[in-house]
CSV table of C-alpha atoms in Angstrom, one decimal:
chain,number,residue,atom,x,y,z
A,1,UNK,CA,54.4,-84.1,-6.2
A,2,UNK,CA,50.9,-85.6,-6.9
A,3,UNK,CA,50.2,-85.6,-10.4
A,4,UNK,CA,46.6,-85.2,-9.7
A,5,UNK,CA,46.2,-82.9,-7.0
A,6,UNK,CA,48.3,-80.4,-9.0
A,7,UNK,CA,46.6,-81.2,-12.3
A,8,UNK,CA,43.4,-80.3,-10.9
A,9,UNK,CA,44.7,-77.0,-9.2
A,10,UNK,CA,45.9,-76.1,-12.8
A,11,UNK,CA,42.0,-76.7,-13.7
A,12,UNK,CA,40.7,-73.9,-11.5
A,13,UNK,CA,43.9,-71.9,-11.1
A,14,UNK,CA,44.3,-71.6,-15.2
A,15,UNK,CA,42.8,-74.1,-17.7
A,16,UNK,CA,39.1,-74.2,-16.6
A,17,UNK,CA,39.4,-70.2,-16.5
A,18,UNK,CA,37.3,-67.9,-19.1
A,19,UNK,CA,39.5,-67.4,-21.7
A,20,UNK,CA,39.2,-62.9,-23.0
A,21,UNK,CA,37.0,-63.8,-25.7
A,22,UNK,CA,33.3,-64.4,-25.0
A,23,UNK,CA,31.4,-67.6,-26.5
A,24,UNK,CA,29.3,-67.3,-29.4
A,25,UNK,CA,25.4,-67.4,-28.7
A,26,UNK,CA,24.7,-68.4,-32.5
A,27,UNK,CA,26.7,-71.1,-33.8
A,28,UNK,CA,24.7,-70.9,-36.9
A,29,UNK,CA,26.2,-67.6,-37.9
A,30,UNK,CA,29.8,-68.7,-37.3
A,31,UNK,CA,32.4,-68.7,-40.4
A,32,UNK,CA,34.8,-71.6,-39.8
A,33,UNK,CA,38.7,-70.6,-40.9
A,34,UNK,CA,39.7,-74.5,-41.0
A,35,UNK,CA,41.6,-75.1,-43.8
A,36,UNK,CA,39.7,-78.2,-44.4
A,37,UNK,CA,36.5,-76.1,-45.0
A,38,UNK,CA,38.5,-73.6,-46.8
A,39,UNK,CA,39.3,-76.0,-49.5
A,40,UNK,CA,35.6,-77.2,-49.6
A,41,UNK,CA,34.4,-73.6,-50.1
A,42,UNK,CA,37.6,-72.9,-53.0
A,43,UNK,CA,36.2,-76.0,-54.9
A,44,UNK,CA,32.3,-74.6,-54.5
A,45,UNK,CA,33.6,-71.4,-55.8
A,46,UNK,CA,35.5,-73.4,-58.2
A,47,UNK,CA,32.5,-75.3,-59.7
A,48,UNK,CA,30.5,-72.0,-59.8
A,49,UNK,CA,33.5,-70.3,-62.1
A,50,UNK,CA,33.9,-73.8,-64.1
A,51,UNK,CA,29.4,-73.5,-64.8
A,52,UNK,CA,30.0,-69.9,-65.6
A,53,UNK,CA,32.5,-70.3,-67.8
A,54,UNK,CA,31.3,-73.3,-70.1
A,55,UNK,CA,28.2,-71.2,-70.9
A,56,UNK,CA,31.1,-68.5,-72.1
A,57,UNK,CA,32.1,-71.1,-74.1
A,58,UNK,CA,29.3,-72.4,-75.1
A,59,UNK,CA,28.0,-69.1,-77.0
A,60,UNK,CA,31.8,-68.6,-78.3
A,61,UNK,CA,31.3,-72.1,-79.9
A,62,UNK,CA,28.5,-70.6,-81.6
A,63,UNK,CA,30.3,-66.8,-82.3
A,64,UNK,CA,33.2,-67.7,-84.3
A,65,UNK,CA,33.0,-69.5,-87.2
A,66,UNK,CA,36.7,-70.7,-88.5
A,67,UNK,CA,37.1,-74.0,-87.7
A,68,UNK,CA,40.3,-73.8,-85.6
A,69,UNK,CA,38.5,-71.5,-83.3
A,70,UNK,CA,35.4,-73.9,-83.3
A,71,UNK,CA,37.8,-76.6,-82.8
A,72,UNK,CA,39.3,-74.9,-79.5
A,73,UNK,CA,36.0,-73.8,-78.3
A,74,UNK,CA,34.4,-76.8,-78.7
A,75,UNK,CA,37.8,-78.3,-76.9
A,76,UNK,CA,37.3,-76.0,-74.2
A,77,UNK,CA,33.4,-76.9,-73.7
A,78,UNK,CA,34.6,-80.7,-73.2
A,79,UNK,CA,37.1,-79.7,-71.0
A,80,UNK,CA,35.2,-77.6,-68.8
A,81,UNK,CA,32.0,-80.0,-68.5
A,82,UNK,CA,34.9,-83.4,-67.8
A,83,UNK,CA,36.5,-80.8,-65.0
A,84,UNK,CA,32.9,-79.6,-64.0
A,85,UNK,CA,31.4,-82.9,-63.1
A,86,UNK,CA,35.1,-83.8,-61.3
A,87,UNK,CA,34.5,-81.1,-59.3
A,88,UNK,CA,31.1,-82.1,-58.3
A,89,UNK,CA,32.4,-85.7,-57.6
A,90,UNK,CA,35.2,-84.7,-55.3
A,91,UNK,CA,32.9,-82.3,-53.5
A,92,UNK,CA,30.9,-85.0,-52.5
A,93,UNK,CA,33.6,-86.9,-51.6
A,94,UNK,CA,34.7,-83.9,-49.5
A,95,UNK,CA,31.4,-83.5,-47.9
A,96,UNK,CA,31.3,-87.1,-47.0
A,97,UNK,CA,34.8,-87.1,-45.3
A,98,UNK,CA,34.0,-83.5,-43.6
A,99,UNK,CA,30.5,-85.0,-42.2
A,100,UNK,CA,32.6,-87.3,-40.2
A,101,UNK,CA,35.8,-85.5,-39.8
A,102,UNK,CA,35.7,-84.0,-36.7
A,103,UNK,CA,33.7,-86.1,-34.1
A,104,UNK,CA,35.7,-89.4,-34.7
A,105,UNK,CA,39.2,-90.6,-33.4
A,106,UNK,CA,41.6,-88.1,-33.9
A,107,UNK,CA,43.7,-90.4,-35.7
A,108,UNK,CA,40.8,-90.7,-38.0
A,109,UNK,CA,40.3,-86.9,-38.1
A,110,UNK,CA,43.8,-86.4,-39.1
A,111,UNK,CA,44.2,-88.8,-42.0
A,112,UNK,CA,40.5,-87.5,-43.1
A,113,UNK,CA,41.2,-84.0,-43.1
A,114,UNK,CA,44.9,-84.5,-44.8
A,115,UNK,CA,43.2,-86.6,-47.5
A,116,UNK,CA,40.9,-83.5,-48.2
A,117,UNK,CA,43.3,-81.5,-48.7
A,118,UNK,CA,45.7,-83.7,-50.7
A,119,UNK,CA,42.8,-84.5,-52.6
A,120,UNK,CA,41.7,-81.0,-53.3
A,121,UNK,CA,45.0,-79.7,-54.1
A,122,UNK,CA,45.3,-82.3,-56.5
A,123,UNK,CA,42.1,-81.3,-58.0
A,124,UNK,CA,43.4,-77.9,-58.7
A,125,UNK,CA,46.8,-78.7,-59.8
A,126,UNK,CA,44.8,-80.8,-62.6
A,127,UNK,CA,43.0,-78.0,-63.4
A,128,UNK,CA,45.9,-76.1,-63.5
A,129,UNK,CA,47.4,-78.0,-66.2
A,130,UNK,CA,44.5,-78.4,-68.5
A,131,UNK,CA,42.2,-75.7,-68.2
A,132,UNK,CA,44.5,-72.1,-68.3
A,133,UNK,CA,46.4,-73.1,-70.8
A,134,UNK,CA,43.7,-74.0,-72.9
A,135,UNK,CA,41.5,-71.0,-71.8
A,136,UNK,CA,44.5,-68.9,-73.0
A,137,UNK,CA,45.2,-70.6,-76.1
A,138,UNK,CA,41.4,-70.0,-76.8
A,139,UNK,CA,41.4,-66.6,-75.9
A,140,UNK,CA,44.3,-65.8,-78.0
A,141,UNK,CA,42.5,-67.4,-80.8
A,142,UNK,CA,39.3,-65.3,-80.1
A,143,UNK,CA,41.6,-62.3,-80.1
A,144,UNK,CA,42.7,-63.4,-83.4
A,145,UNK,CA,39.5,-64.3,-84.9
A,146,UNK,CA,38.1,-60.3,-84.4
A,147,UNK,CA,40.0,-59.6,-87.1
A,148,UNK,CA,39.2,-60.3,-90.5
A,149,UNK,CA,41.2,-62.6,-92.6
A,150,UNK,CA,41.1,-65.1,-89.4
A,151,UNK,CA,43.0,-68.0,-92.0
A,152,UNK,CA,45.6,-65.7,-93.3
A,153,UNK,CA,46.2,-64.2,-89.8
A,154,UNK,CA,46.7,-67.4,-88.2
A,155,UNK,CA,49.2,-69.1,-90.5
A,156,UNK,CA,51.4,-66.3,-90.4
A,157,UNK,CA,55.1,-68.1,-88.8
A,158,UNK,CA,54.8,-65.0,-86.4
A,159,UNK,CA,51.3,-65.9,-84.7
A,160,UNK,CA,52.0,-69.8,-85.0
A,161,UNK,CA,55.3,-68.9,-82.5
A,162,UNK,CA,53.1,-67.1,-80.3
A,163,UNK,CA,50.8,-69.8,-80.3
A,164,UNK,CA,53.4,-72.3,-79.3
A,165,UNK,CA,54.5,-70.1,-76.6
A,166,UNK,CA,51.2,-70.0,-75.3
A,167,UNK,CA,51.1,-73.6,-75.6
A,168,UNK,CA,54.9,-74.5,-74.2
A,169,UNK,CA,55.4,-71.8,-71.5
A,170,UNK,CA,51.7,-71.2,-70.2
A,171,UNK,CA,50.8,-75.2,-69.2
A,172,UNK,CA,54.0,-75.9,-67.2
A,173,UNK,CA,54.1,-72.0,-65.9
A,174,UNK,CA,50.5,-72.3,-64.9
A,175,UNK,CA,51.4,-75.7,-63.1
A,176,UNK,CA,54.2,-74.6,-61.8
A,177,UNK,CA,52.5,-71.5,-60.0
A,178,UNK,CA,49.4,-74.0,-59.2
A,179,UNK,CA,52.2,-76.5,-57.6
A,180,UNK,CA,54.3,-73.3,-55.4
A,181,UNK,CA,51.3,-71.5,-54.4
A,182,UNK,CA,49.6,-75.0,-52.5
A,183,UNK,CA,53.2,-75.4,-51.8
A,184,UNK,CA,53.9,-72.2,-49.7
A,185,UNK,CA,50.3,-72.4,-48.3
A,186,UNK,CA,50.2,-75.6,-47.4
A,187,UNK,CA,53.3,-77.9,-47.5
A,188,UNK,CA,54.3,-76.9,-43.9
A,189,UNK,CA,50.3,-77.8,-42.3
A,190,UNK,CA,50.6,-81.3,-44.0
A,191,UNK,CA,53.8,-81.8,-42.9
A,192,UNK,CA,52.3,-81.3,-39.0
A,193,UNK,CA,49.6,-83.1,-39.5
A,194,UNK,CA,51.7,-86.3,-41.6
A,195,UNK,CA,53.9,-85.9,-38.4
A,196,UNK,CA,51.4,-86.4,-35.6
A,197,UNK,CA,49.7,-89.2,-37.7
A,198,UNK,CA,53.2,-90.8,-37.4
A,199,UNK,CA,53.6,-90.0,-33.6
A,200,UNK,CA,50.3,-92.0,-33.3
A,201,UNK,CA,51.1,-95.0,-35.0
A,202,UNK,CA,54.6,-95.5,-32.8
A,203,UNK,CA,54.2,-98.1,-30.4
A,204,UNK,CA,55.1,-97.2,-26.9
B,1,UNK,CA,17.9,-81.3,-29.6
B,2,UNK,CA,17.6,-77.9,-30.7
B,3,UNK,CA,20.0,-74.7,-30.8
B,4,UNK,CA,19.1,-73.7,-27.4
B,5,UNK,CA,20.2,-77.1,-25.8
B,6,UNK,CA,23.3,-77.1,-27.6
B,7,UNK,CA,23.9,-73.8,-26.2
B,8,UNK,CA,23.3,-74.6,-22.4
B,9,UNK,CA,25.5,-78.1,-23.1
B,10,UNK,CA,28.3,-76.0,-24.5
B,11,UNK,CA,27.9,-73.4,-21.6
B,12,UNK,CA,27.8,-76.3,-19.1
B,13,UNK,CA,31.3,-77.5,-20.2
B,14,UNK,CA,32.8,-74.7,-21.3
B,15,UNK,CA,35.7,-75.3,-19.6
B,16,UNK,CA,36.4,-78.2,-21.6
B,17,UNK,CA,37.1,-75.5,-24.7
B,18,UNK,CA,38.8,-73.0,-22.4
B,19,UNK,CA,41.3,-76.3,-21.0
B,20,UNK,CA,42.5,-77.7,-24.9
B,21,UNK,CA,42.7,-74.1,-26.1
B,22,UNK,CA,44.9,-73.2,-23.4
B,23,UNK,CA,46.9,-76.6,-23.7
B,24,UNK,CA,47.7,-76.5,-27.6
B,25,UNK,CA,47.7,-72.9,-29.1
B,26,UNK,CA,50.3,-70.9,-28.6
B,27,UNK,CA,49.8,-68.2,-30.3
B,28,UNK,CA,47.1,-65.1,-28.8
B,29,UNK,CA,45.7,-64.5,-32.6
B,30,UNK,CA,44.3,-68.5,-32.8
B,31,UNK,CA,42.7,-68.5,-29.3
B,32,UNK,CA,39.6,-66.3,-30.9
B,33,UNK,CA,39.6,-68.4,-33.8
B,34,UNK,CA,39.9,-71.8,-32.5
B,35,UNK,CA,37.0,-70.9,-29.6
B,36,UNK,CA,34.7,-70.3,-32.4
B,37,UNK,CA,35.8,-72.9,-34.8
B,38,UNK,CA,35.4,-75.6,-32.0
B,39,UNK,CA,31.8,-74.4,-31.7
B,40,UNK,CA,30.9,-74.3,-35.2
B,41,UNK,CA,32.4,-77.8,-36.0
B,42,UNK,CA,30.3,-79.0,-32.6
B,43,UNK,CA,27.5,-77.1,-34.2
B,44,UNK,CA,27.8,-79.4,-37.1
B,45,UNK,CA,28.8,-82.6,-35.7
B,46,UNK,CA,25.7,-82.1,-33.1
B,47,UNK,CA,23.0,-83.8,-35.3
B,48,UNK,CA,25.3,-86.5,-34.9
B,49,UNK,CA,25.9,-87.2,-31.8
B,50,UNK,CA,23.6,-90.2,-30.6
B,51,UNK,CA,24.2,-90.1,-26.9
B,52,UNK,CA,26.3,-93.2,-26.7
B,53,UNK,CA,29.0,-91.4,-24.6
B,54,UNK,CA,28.5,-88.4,-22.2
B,55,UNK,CA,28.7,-85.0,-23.9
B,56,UNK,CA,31.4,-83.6,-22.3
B,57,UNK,CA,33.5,-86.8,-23.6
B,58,UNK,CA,32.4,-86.2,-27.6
B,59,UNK,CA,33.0,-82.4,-26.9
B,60,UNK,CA,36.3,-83.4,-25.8
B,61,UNK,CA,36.8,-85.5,-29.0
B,62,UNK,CA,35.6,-82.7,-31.0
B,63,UNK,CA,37.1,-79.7,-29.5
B,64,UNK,CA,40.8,-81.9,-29.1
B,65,UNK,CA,40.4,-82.9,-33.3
B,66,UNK,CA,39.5,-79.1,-34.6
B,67,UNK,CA,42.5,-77.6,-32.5
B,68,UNK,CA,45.0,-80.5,-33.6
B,69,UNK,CA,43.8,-80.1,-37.4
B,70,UNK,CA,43.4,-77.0,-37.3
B,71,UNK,CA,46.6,-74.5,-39.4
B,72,UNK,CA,47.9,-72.8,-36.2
B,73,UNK,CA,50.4,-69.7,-35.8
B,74,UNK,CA,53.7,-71.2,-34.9
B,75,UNK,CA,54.3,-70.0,-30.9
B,76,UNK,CA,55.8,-66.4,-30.9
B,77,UNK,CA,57.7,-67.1,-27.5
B,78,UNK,CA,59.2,-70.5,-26.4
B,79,UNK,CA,56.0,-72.2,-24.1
B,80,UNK,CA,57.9,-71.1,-20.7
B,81,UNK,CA,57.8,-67.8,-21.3
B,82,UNK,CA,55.4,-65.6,-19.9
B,83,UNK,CA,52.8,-64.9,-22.6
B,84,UNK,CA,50.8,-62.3,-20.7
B,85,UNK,CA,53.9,-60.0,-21.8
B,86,UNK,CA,52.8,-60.0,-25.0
B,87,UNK,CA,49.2,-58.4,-23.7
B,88,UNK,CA,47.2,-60.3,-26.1
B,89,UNK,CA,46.1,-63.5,-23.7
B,90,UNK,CA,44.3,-62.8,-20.5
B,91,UNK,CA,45.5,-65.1,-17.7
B,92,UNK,CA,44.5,-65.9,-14.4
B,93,UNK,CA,47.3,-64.1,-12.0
B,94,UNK,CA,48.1,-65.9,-8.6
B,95,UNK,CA,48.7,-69.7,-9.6
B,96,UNK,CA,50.6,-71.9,-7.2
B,97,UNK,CA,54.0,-73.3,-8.5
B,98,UNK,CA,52.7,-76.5,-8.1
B,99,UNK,CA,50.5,-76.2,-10.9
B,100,UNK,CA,52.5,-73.6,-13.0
B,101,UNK,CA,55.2,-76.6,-12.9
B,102,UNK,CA,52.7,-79.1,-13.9
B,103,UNK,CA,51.5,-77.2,-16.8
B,104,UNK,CA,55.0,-75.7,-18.3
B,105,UNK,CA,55.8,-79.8,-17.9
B,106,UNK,CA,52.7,-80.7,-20.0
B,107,UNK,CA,53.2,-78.0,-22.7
B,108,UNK,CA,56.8,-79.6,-23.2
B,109,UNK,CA,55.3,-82.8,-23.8
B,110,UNK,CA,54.4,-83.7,-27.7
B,111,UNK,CA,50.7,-83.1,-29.1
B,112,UNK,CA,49.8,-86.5,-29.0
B,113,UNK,CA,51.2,-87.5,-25.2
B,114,UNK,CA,49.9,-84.2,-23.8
B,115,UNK,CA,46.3,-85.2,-25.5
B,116,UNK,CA,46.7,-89.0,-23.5
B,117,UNK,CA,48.0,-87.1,-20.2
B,118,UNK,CA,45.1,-84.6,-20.2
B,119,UNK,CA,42.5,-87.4,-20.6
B,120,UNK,CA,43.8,-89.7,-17.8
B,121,UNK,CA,44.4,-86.7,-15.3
B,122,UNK,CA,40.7,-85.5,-16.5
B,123,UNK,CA,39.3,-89.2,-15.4
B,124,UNK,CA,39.2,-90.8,-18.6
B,125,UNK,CA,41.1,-94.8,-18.4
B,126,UNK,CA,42.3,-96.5,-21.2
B,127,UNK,CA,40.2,-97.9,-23.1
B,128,UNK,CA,38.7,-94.6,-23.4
B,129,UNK,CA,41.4,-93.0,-24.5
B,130,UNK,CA,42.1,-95.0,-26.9
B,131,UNK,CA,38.7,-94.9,-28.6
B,132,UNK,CA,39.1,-90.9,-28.3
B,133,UNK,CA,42.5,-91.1,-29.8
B,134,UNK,CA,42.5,-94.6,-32.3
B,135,UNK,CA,45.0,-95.6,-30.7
B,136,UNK,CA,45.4,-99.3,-29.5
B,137,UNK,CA,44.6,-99.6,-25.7
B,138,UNK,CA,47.9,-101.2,-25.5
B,139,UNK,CA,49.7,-98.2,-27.2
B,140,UNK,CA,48.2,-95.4,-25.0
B,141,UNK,CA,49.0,-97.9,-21.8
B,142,UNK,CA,52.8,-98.2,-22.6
B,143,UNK,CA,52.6,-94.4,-23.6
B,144,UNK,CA,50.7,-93.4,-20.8
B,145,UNK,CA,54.0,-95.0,-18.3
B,146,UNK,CA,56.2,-93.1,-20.2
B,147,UNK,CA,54.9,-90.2,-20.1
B,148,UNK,CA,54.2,-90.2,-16.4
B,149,UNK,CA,57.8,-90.9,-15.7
B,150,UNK,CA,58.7,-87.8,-18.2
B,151,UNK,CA,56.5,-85.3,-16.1
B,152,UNK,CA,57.6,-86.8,-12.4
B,153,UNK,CA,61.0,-86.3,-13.4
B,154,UNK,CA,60.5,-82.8,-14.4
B,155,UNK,CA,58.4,-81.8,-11.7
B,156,UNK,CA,61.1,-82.7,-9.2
B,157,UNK,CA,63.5,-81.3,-11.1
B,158,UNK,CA,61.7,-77.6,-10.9
């Protein structure tokens, strides 16, 4: 059989045919569901909630006046402006990579767009470790702080174990859910696209 | 170039869009999404395409990099099954055996060799094909012999 003659019956017979779906006349108005962007967009909405928050912070600073309190505010504040400009940096790191991601080689495209969302999964598994347990432990210390006696409360032996329990179970829980919910979304895409990026670099 | 040229280029080789879509995605629910995700991305990439090659070649390049990047459904029948049973993709009815052969043979092939195939049956020679892919021209050369060899054996087995 000729290789050509039949591949270009298979053009008009099938390939070259309209596919059910119409094409879009405005590009402009189309919402892309790569999981490239996807990330891009999580990390937007991510620096939006990380802004939002640190002004929380910033007026709790202010609130509460025992020092522990101020202390884990004022923690919190530091934490949330270090993870707010990281955010910003890997956005535009992101932005760069996406500009060029999809009309170079497609060897190129496929490293680029598994480095974005390595990269960004990183991101949030860093954020995962530092920034719920330390929202919680603030938050439990707010709670405390309501009430009066804030410095007889707080080194009670009951409220110092809950404390540690905040501190020991939440950072590795919060990691660990960070870790196995990139992991069931995404472990299985990286894999395919690690595996074609192999395929390409064997000779022959 | 504005919106309405990119329009008329994208209308003018449509049938670039409709060929990888119906080459890589196996399942009827990604069809919709890939068709618009390959024009949004060429949307995007538009401002930078400078003209060096011909615009049916970068469309190409960007419609073959969204679908392989893209998270696809996993196939919900084996490739040479009949996917019009499942009443979700619309199909052409009357193809010759000739081609239905070529292209069962084709979607058999791995992602990568069925990208090289497509491109040298579609005109494009090596060196080409390499700059599309990044591979080496060597590389898609050797992989290109191979892979003829695979699909002539197939076909004459059928």
């Amino acid at each position: 059989m000729d290789l050509q003659r039949a591949w270009k019956k298979l053009e008009t017979e099938r390939l070259e045919q309209p596919l059910y779906i119409p094409l879009s006349g405005h590009p402009r108005k189309l919402h892309s569901r790569h999981p490239a962007i996807k990330m891009k967009n999580g990390l937007y909405i991510s620096l939006a909630f990380t802004v939002a928050f640190l002004a929380v912070f910033v007026l709790l600073f202010f609130r509460y006046d025992p020092w522990l309190i101020k202390f884990f505010t004022g923690l919190m504040v530091g934490v949330y402006i270090f993870f707010g400009v990281y955010n910003f940096i890997t956005l535009n790191r992101l932005n760069e990579q996406l500009k060029m991601a999809f009309a170079g080689s497609l060897k190129d495209s496929l490293v680029r767009i598994h480095s974005i969302i390595h990269q960004s999964i990183r991101y949030q598994e860093r954020v995962a470790l530092f920034i719920y347990p330390l929202s919680a432990i603030a938050g439990f210390l707010m709670g405390v702080g309501e009430h009066d006696n804030f410095e007889q409360n707080i080194q009670q032996p009951k409220m110092l174990m809950v404390l540690a329990v905040a501190i020991v179970i939440a950072t590795p829980l919060c990691y660990w859910m960070a870790r196995w919910m990139y992991k069931i979304t995404y472990d299985k895409y990286l894999d395919q696209l690690k595996a074609l990026i192999r395929d390409m670099e064997v000779e022959g | 170039m504005t919106e309405k040229n990119f329009l008329e280029l994208i209308q003018q080789n449509r049938g670039i869009l409709y060929k990888v879509i119906r080459l890589y995605v196996n399942h009827p629910e990604d069809e919709a999404d890939l068709l618009q995700e390959i024009q949004l991305q060429a949307w995007k990439s538009f401002p930078r395409f400078q003209g060096d090659s011909k615009f049916s070649t970068w469309l190409y390049r960007v419609s073959l990099n969204t679908v392989l990047t893209f998270k696809r459904r996993p196939a919900l029948v084996k490739p040479e099954e009949n996917l019009e049973q499942l009443g979700g993709v619309h199909e052409p009815h009357h193809r010759s055996d000739e081609s239905e052969a070529l292209y069962q043979a084709i979607r058999e092939l791995s992602e990568v060799d069925r990208m090289i195939i497509t491109l040298h049956l579609d005109g494009y020679d090596n060196p080409e094909i390499a700059d599309i892919s990044g591979l080496t021209k060597n590389n898609v050369g050797v992989k290109l012999h191979r892979i003829k060899e695979v699909l002539t054996r197939r076909l004459k087995d059928n």
